[in-house]
Amino acid sequence: MSRRPLIAGNWKMNCLKAEGVALAEGIAAKLRAQAPAADLLVCPPATVVDSVARAVAGSRLAVGGQDCHADKSGAHTGDIAAPMLKDLGASYVIVGHSERRADHGESDAVVRAKATAAHAAGLIAIICIGETEVERDGGRTLEVVGGQFEGSLPNGATPDNTVIAYEPVWAIGTGRTPTTPEVAEVHGAIRALAAKRLGTAGSARLRILYGGSMKPSNAKELLALEDVDGGLIGGASLKVDDFWAIAQSC
Ligand code: PEP
């Protein structure tokens, strides 16, 4: 089963409007000149989604949000609803990033509700899961990641509306990565769990991204693993050339 890789940039809380538009336009220009063997996505801060989506309209570069609320509207000051992202031209949204889980106390149940809201709005949810360093050192990686997968995946999930991102928390922004056998073990375990929820054929189509200090120098090795179907990239997604080099590694 061949799955088309997804290379997704998580810009986090970076880029004012002009910077974001320039970055996205730089990637879109590369895409116009050459088509890599992957889908490309950028997830700017919510303040810039509109400008970026307008700047790359008509290109093959997709745009996504970094979070959404579980409700579609209402009294939630400062929050952003999934239909609002859709309205701006987003087609994806990241939910359950470890920084949201840590900074905003998001539980698996909250992440599942957000993914459900994303689906209802017609967005593809990128559901993030991953263990902390203490959990890995304690030999609990598969238990923790499996629990997050089970708890965060909504009933309506399909390989078309959902992407999983395995992101070891200790690898995010640290320059450290698990070994390739360690990544392969977790991705294989996630796919086995997915078979129970989505069926064997559904699991075989599900895209499972790796995230955590992916960069041009290690992307090829990570992306070559059988169950790694792309990357969720933070720091290296803020430079056109680095992001493009990762996309070219597919
Ligand atoms: C992330 O924030 O999802 C991420 C993977 O960050 P970085 O690539 O900087 O480790």
mmCIF file of C-alpha atoms and ligand atoms in Angstrom:
data_model
loop_
_atom_site.group_PDB
_atom_site.id
_atom_site.type_symbol
_atom_site.label_atom_id
_atom_site.label_comp_id
_atom_site.label_asym_id
_atom_site.label_seq_id
_atom_site.Cartn_x
_atom_site.Cartn_y
_atom_site.Cartn_z
ATOM 1 C CA MET A 1 0.000 0.000 0.000
ATOM 2 C CA SER A 2 1.540 3.277 -1.019
ATOM 3 C CA ARG A 3 0.642 6.319 1.004
ATOM 4 C CA ARG A 4 1.450 9.770 -0.345
ATOM 5 C CA PRO A 5 3.683 11.435 2.238
ATOM 6 C CA LEU A 6 2.677 14.676 3.925
ATOM 7 C CA ILE A 7 5.308 17.224 4.888
ATOM 8 C CA ALA A 8 3.686 19.662 7.309
ATOM 9 C CA GLY A 9 5.238 22.799 8.761
ATOM 10 C CA ASN A 10 4.175 23.909 12.229
ATOM 11 C CA TRP A 11 5.224 27.522 12.456
ATOM 12 C CA LYS A 12 4.125 27.755 16.099
ATOM 13 C CA MET A 13 3.998 31.356 17.437
ATOM 14 C CA ASN A 14 6.271 32.769 14.752
ATOM 15 C CA CYS A 15 5.851 35.103 11.769
ATOM 16 C CA LEU A 16 4.162 38.442 11.421
ATOM 17 C CA LYS A 17 2.074 38.856 8.293
ATOM 18 C CA ALA A 18 4.826 39.891 5.856
ATOM 19 C CA GLU A 19 7.209 37.173 7.062
ATOM 20 C CA GLY A 20 4.538 34.498 6.858
ATOM 21 C CA VAL A 21 3.453 35.497 3.377
ATOM 22 C CA ALA A 22 7.075 35.607 2.162
ATOM 23 C CA LEU A 23 7.774 32.161 3.634
ATOM 24 C CA ALA A 24 4.660 30.617 2.113
ATOM 25 C CA GLU A 25 5.253 32.303 -1.233
ATOM 26 C CA GLY A 26 8.807 30.961 -1.239
ATOM 27 C CA ILE A 27 7.551 27.404 -0.774
ATOM 28 C CA ALA A 28 4.759 27.849 -3.329
ATOM 29 C CA ALA A 29 7.290 29.133 -5.877
ATOM 30 C CA LYS A 30 9.416 25.996 -5.396
ATOM 31 C CA LEU A 31 6.280 23.887 -5.817
ATOM 32 C CA ARG A 32 5.414 25.635 -9.050
ATOM 33 C CA ALA A 33 8.847 24.816 -10.459
ATOM 34 C CA GLN A 34 8.982 21.216 -9.283
ATOM 35 C CA ALA A 35 6.531 18.748 -7.750
ATOM 36 C CA PRO A 36 7.977 16.675 -4.899
ATOM 37 C CA ALA A 37 6.618 13.212 -4.119
ATOM 38 C CA ALA A 38 4.700 14.573 -1.137
ATOM 39 C CA ASP A 39 1.818 16.816 -0.175
ATOM 40 C CA LEU A 40 3.043 20.043 1.418
ATOM 41 C CA LEU A 41 1.259 21.921 4.181
ATOM 42 C CA VAL A 42 2.053 24.973 6.284
ATOM 43 C CA CYS A 43 0.323 25.716 9.586
ATOM 44 C CA PRO A 44 0.894 29.402 10.399
ATOM 45 C CA PRO A 45 -0.383 31.151 13.519
ATOM 46 C CA ALA A 46 -4.120 31.849 13.261
ATOM 47 C CA THR A 47 -3.449 35.563 12.726
ATOM 48 C CA VAL A 48 -1.701 34.804 9.446
ATOM 49 C CA VAL A 49 -3.817 31.947 8.054
ATOM 50 C CA ASP A 50 -5.923 34.322 5.968
ATOM 51 C CA SER A 51 -2.985 36.171 4.396
ATOM 52 C CA VAL A 52 -1.048 32.967 3.743
ATOM 53 C CA ALA A 53 -4.065 31.206 2.260
ATOM 54 C CA ARG A 54 -4.675 34.154 -0.099
ATOM 55 C CA ALA A 55 -0.988 34.295 -1.058
ATOM 56 C CA VAL A 56 -0.796 30.619 -2.029
ATOM 57 C CA ALA A 57 -4.307 30.196 -3.457
ATOM 58 C CA GLY A 58 -4.137 28.153 -6.637
ATOM 59 C CA SER A 59 -0.791 26.591 -5.698
ATOM 60 C CA ARG A 60 -0.331 23.042 -4.412
ATOM 61 C CA LEU A 61 0.612 24.305 -0.940
ATOM 62 C CA ALA A 62 -2.085 23.539 1.637
ATOM 63 C CA VAL A 63 -2.709 25.696 4.690
ATOM 64 C CA GLY A 64 -3.768 24.590 8.154
ATOM 65 C CA GLY A 65 -4.391 25.849 11.669
ATOM 66 C CA GLN A 66 -2.432 24.890 14.786
ATOM 67 C CA ASP A 67 -5.435 24.304 17.040
ATOM 68 C CA CYS A 68 -9.201 24.683 17.123
ATOM 69 C CA HIS A 69 -11.913 24.740 19.770
ATOM 70 C CA ALA A 70 -14.253 21.784 20.172
ATOM 71 C CA ASP A 71 -17.320 24.025 19.746
ATOM 72 C CA LYS A 72 -18.259 25.571 16.445
ATOM 73 C CA SER A 73 -19.128 28.938 18.010
ATOM 74 C CA GLY A 74 -19.942 30.481 21.365
ATOM 75 C CA ALA A 75 -18.586 32.126 24.492
ATOM 76 C CA HIS A 76 -14.916 31.096 24.304
ATOM 77 C CA THR A 77 -12.918 34.298 24.370
ATOM 78 C CA GLY A 78 -9.729 34.114 22.364
ATOM 79 C CA ASP A 79 -10.419 30.691 20.906
ATOM 80 C CA ILE A 80 -10.773 29.783 17.247
ATOM 81 C CA ALA A 81 -13.438 27.450 15.885
ATOM 82 C CA ALA A 82 -12.752 24.897 13.176
ATOM 83 C CA PRO A 83 -15.293 26.465 10.749
ATOM 84 C CA MET A 84 -13.419 29.779 11.124
ATOM 85 C CA LEU A 85 -10.206 28.143 9.925
ATOM 86 C CA LYS A 86 -12.074 26.500 7.080
ATOM 87 C CA ASP A 87 -13.593 29.866 6.210
ATOM 88 C CA LEU A 88 -10.088 31.338 5.829
ATOM 89 C CA GLY A 89 -8.980 28.642 3.413
ATOM 90 C CA ALA A 90 -7.478 26.067 5.785
ATOM 91 C CA SER A 91 -7.858 22.409 4.923
ATOM 92 C CA TYR A 92 -6.025 20.897 7.930
ATOM 93 C CA VAL A 93 -5.723 21.607 11.637
ATOM 94 C CA ILE A 94 -3.217 20.277 14.173
ATOM 95 C CA VAL A 95 -4.829 19.103 17.425
ATOM 96 C CA GLY A 96 -3.231 17.809 20.604
ATOM 97 C CA HIS A 97 0.262 19.151 19.982
ATOM 98 C CA SER A 98 2.305 18.446 23.109
ATOM 99 C CA GLU A 99 2.766 22.185 23.664
ATOM 100 C CA ARG A 100 -1.046 22.567 23.806
ATOM 101 C CA ARG A 101 -1.373 19.490 26.005
ATOM 102 C CA ALA A 102 1.258 20.943 28.392
ATOM 103 C CA ASP A 103 0.492 24.679 28.222
ATOM 104 C CA HIS A 104 -3.302 24.367 28.185
ATOM 105 C CA GLY A 105 -3.852 21.110 30.056
ATOM 106 C CA GLU A 106 -5.485 19.418 27.079
ATOM 107 C CA SER A 107 -6.496 15.837 27.838
ATOM 108 C CA ASP A 108 -7.068 13.081 25.288
ATOM 109 C CA ALA A 109 -10.817 13.702 25.637
ATOM 110 C CA VAL A 110 -10.351 17.376 24.747
ATOM 111 C CA VAL A 111 -8.147 16.470 21.793
ATOM 112 C CA ARG A 112 -10.723 13.952 20.597
ATOM 113 C CA ALA A 113 -13.464 16.608 20.811
ATOM 114 C CA LYS A 114 -11.314 19.029 18.825
ATOM 115 C CA ALA A 115 -10.640 16.408 16.158
ATOM 116 C CA THR A 116 -14.384 15.727 15.972
ATOM 117 C CA ALA A 117 -14.998 19.461 15.485
ATOM 118 C CA ALA A 118 -12.353 19.572 12.782
ATOM 119 C CA HIS A 119 -14.028 16.716 10.926
ATOM 120 C CA ALA A 120 -17.443 18.359 11.235
ATOM 121 C CA ALA A 121 -15.986 21.504 9.642
ATOM 122 C CA GLY A 122 -14.500 19.525 6.779
ATOM 123 C CA LEU A 123 -10.913 19.837 7.990
ATOM 124 C CA ILE A 124 -8.330 17.060 8.154
ATOM 125 C CA ALA A 125 -7.214 16.670 11.776
ATOM 126 C CA ILE A 126 -3.535 16.041 12.479
ATOM 127 C CA ILE A 127 -3.671 14.380 15.891
ATOM 128 C CA CYS A 128 -0.382 14.574 17.818
ATOM 129 C CA ILE A 129 0.715 11.937 20.301
ATOM 130 C CA GLY A 130 4.048 11.234 21.958
ATOM 131 C CA GLU A 131 5.805 10.301 25.157
ATOM 132 C CA THR A 132 7.883 12.440 27.508
ATOM 133 C CA GLU A 133 11.489 11.613 28.280
ATOM 134 C CA VAL A 134 10.557 10.269 31.715
ATOM 135 C CA GLU A 135 7.978 7.982 30.129
ATOM 136 C CA ARG A 136 10.496 6.699 27.568
ATOM 137 C CA ASP A 137 13.177 6.178 30.195
ATOM 138 C CA GLY A 138 10.596 4.295 32.250
ATOM 139 C CA GLY A 139 9.921 1.923 29.338
ATOM 140 C CA ARG A 140 6.355 3.222 28.969
ATOM 141 C CA THR A 141 6.514 4.636 25.423
ATOM 142 C CA LEU A 142 4.161 2.184 23.712
ATOM 143 C CA GLU A 143 1.722 2.237 26.619
ATOM 144 C CA VAL A 144 1.592 6.061 26.669
ATOM 145 C CA VAL A 145 1.424 6.531 22.902
ATOM 146 C CA GLY A 146 -1.163 3.754 22.597
ATOM 147 C CA GLY A 147 -3.301 5.323 25.312
ATOM 148 C CA GLN A 148 -3.138 8.741 23.646
ATOM 149 C CA PHE A 149 -4.026 7.219 20.290
ATOM 150 C CA GLU A 150 -7.040 5.384 21.718
ATOM 151 C CA GLY A 151 -8.179 8.402 23.725
ATOM 152 C CA SER A 152 -7.659 11.062 21.061
ATOM 153 C CA LEU A 153 -8.988 9.348 17.937
ATOM 154 C CA PRO A 154 -12.672 10.162 17.371
ATOM 155 C CA ASN A 155 -15.150 7.520 16.260
ATOM 156 C CA GLY A 156 -15.627 9.245 12.914
ATOM 157 C CA ALA A 157 -11.925 9.097 12.055
ATOM 158 C CA THR A 158 -10.976 7.781 8.626
ATOM 159 C CA PRO A 159 -7.685 7.793 6.698
ATOM 160 C CA ASP A 160 -9.138 10.649 4.641
ATOM 161 C CA ASN A 161 -10.003 13.004 7.512
ATOM 162 C CA THR A 162 -7.248 12.112 9.965
ATOM 163 C CA VAL A 163 -3.453 12.081 10.096
ATOM 164 C CA ILE A 164 -1.496 10.917 13.147
ATOM 165 C CA ALA A 165 1.726 12.666 14.143
ATOM 166 C CA TYR A 166 4.037 10.743 16.465
ATOM 167 C CA GLU A 167 6.096 13.375 18.241
ATOM 168 C CA PRO A 168 8.255 12.313 21.173
ATOM 169 C CA VAL A 169 8.008 15.346 23.461
ATOM 170 C CA TRP A 170 11.708 15.169 24.328
ATOM 171 C CA ALA A 171 12.647 15.415 20.634
ATOM 172 C CA ILE A 172 10.685 18.585 19.911
ATOM 173 C CA GLY A 173 12.961 21.570 19.447
ATOM 174 C CA THR A 174 15.893 19.810 21.143
ATOM 175 C CA GLY A 175 17.907 18.574 18.173
ATOM 176 C CA ARG A 176 17.571 15.042 19.567
ATOM 177 C CA THR A 177 15.690 12.254 17.815
ATOM 178 C CA PRO A 178 14.929 8.646 18.641
ATOM 179 C CA THR A 179 16.942 6.055 16.724
ATOM 180 C CA THR A 180 15.348 4.809 13.519
ATOM 181 C CA PRO A 181 14.503 1.405 15.103
ATOM 182 C CA GLU A 182 12.780 3.286 17.944
ATOM 183 C CA VAL A 183 10.748 5.372 15.477
ATOM 184 C CA ALA A 184 9.912 2.252 13.444
ATOM 185 C CA GLU A 185 8.727 0.431 16.578
ATOM 186 C CA VAL A 186 6.317 3.195 17.608
ATOM 187 C CA HIS A 187 4.961 3.787 14.102
ATOM 188 C CA GLY A 188 4.407 0.058 13.660
ATOM 189 C CA ALA A 189 2.576 -0.089 16.985
ATOM 190 C CA ILE A 190 0.358 2.850 16.007
ATOM 191 C CA ARG A 191 -0.515 1.197 12.701
ATOM 192 C CA ALA A 192 -1.397 -2.033 14.499
ATOM 193 C CA LEU A 193 -3.691 -0.125 16.874
ATOM 194 C CA ALA A 194 -5.209 1.738 13.925
ATOM 195 C CA ALA A 195 -6.134 -1.585 12.325
ATOM 196 C CA LYS A 196 -8.399 -2.288 15.283
ATOM 197 C CA ARG A 197 -10.163 1.056 14.889
ATOM 198 C CA LEU A 198 -10.131 1.592 11.113
ATOM 199 C CA GLY A 199 -9.812 -1.963 9.839
ATOM 200 C CA THR A 200 -6.767 -3.367 8.087
ATOM 201 C CA ALA A 201 -7.438 -1.509 4.832
ATOM 202 C CA GLY A 202 -8.108 1.753 6.673
ATOM 203 C CA SER A 203 -4.964 1.409 8.751
ATOM 204 C CA ALA A 204 -2.933 0.703 5.627
ATOM 205 C CA ARG A 205 -4.094 4.058 4.200
ATOM 206 C CA LEU A 206 -3.605 6.101 7.393
ATOM 207 C CA ARG A 207 -0.752 8.587 7.249
ATOM 208 C CA ILE A 208 1.473 8.534 10.328
ATOM 209 C CA LEU A 209 3.959 11.408 10.466
ATOM 210 C CA TYR A 210 7.098 11.640 12.551
ATOM 211 C CA GLY A 211 7.804 14.945 14.316
ATOM 212 C CA GLY A 212 10.656 16.078 16.561
ATOM 213 C CA SER A 213 13.831 17.768 15.302
ATOM 214 C CA MET A 214 13.369 16.559 11.732
ATOM 215 C CA LYS A 215 15.790 18.481 9.510
ATOM 216 C CA PRO A 216 17.410 18.105 6.095
ATOM 217 C CA SER A 217 20.274 16.032 7.551
ATOM 218 C CA ASN A 218 18.074 13.335 9.123
ATOM 219 C CA ALA A 219 14.892 13.489 7.038
ATOM 220 C CA LYS A 220 15.881 10.930 4.433
ATOM 221 C CA GLU A 221 16.639 8.226 6.995
ATOM 222 C CA LEU A 222 13.427 8.857 8.948
ATOM 223 C CA LEU A 223 11.203 9.165 5.887
ATOM 224 C CA ALA A 224 12.577 5.931 4.446
ATOM 225 C CA LEU A 225 11.005 3.918 7.271
ATOM 226 C CA GLU A 226 8.075 1.838 6.097
ATOM 227 C CA ASP A 227 5.481 3.267 8.475
ATOM 228 C CA VAL A 228 6.687 6.878 8.394
ATOM 229 C CA ASP A 229 4.457 8.749 5.967
ATOM 230 C CA GLY A 230 5.876 12.226 6.275
ATOM 231 C CA GLY A 231 6.904 14.718 8.894
ATOM 232 C CA LEU A 232 5.535 17.408 11.179
ATOM 233 C CA ILE A 233 8.292 19.966 11.250
ATOM 234 C CA GLY A 234 8.725 22.898 13.604
ATOM 235 C CA GLY A 235 11.994 24.828 13.502
ATOM 236 C CA ALA A 236 13.104 23.660 10.070
ATOM 237 C CA SER A 237 9.770 24.706 8.540
ATOM 238 C CA LEU A 238 10.623 28.373 9.079
ATOM 239 C CA LYS A 239 13.273 28.346 6.345
ATOM 240 C CA VAL A 240 12.177 27.764 2.751
ATOM 241 C CA ASP A 241 15.328 25.861 1.830
ATOM 242 C CA ASP A 242 15.250 23.545 4.844
ATOM 243 C CA PHE A 243 11.553 22.777 4.464
ATOM 244 C CA TRP A 244 12.010 22.171 0.759
ATOM 245 C CA ALA A 245 15.032 19.926 1.343
ATOM 246 C CA ILE A 246 12.950 17.805 3.738
ATOM 247 C CA ALA A 247 10.159 17.576 1.160
ATOM 248 C CA GLN A 248 12.702 16.478 -1.423
ATOM 249 C CA SER A 249 13.812 13.645 0.867
ATOM 250 C CA CYS A 250 10.511 11.854 0.260
HETATM 251 C C1 PEP B 1 6.803 20.434 16.395
HETATM 252 O O1 PEP B 1 6.665 21.435 17.054
HETATM 253 O O2 PEP B 1 5.796 19.800 16.017
HETATM 254 C C2 PEP B 1 8.154 20.009 16.053
HETATM 255 C C3 PEP B 1 8.330 18.814 15.561
HETATM 256 O O3 PEP B 1 9.161 20.904 16.294
HETATM 257 P P1 PEP B 1 10.712 20.742 15.878
HETATM 258 O O4 PEP B 1 10.747 20.243 14.460
HETATM 259 O O5 PEP B 1 11.284 22.112 16.025
HETATM 260 O O6 PEP B 1 11.307 19.743 16.813
#
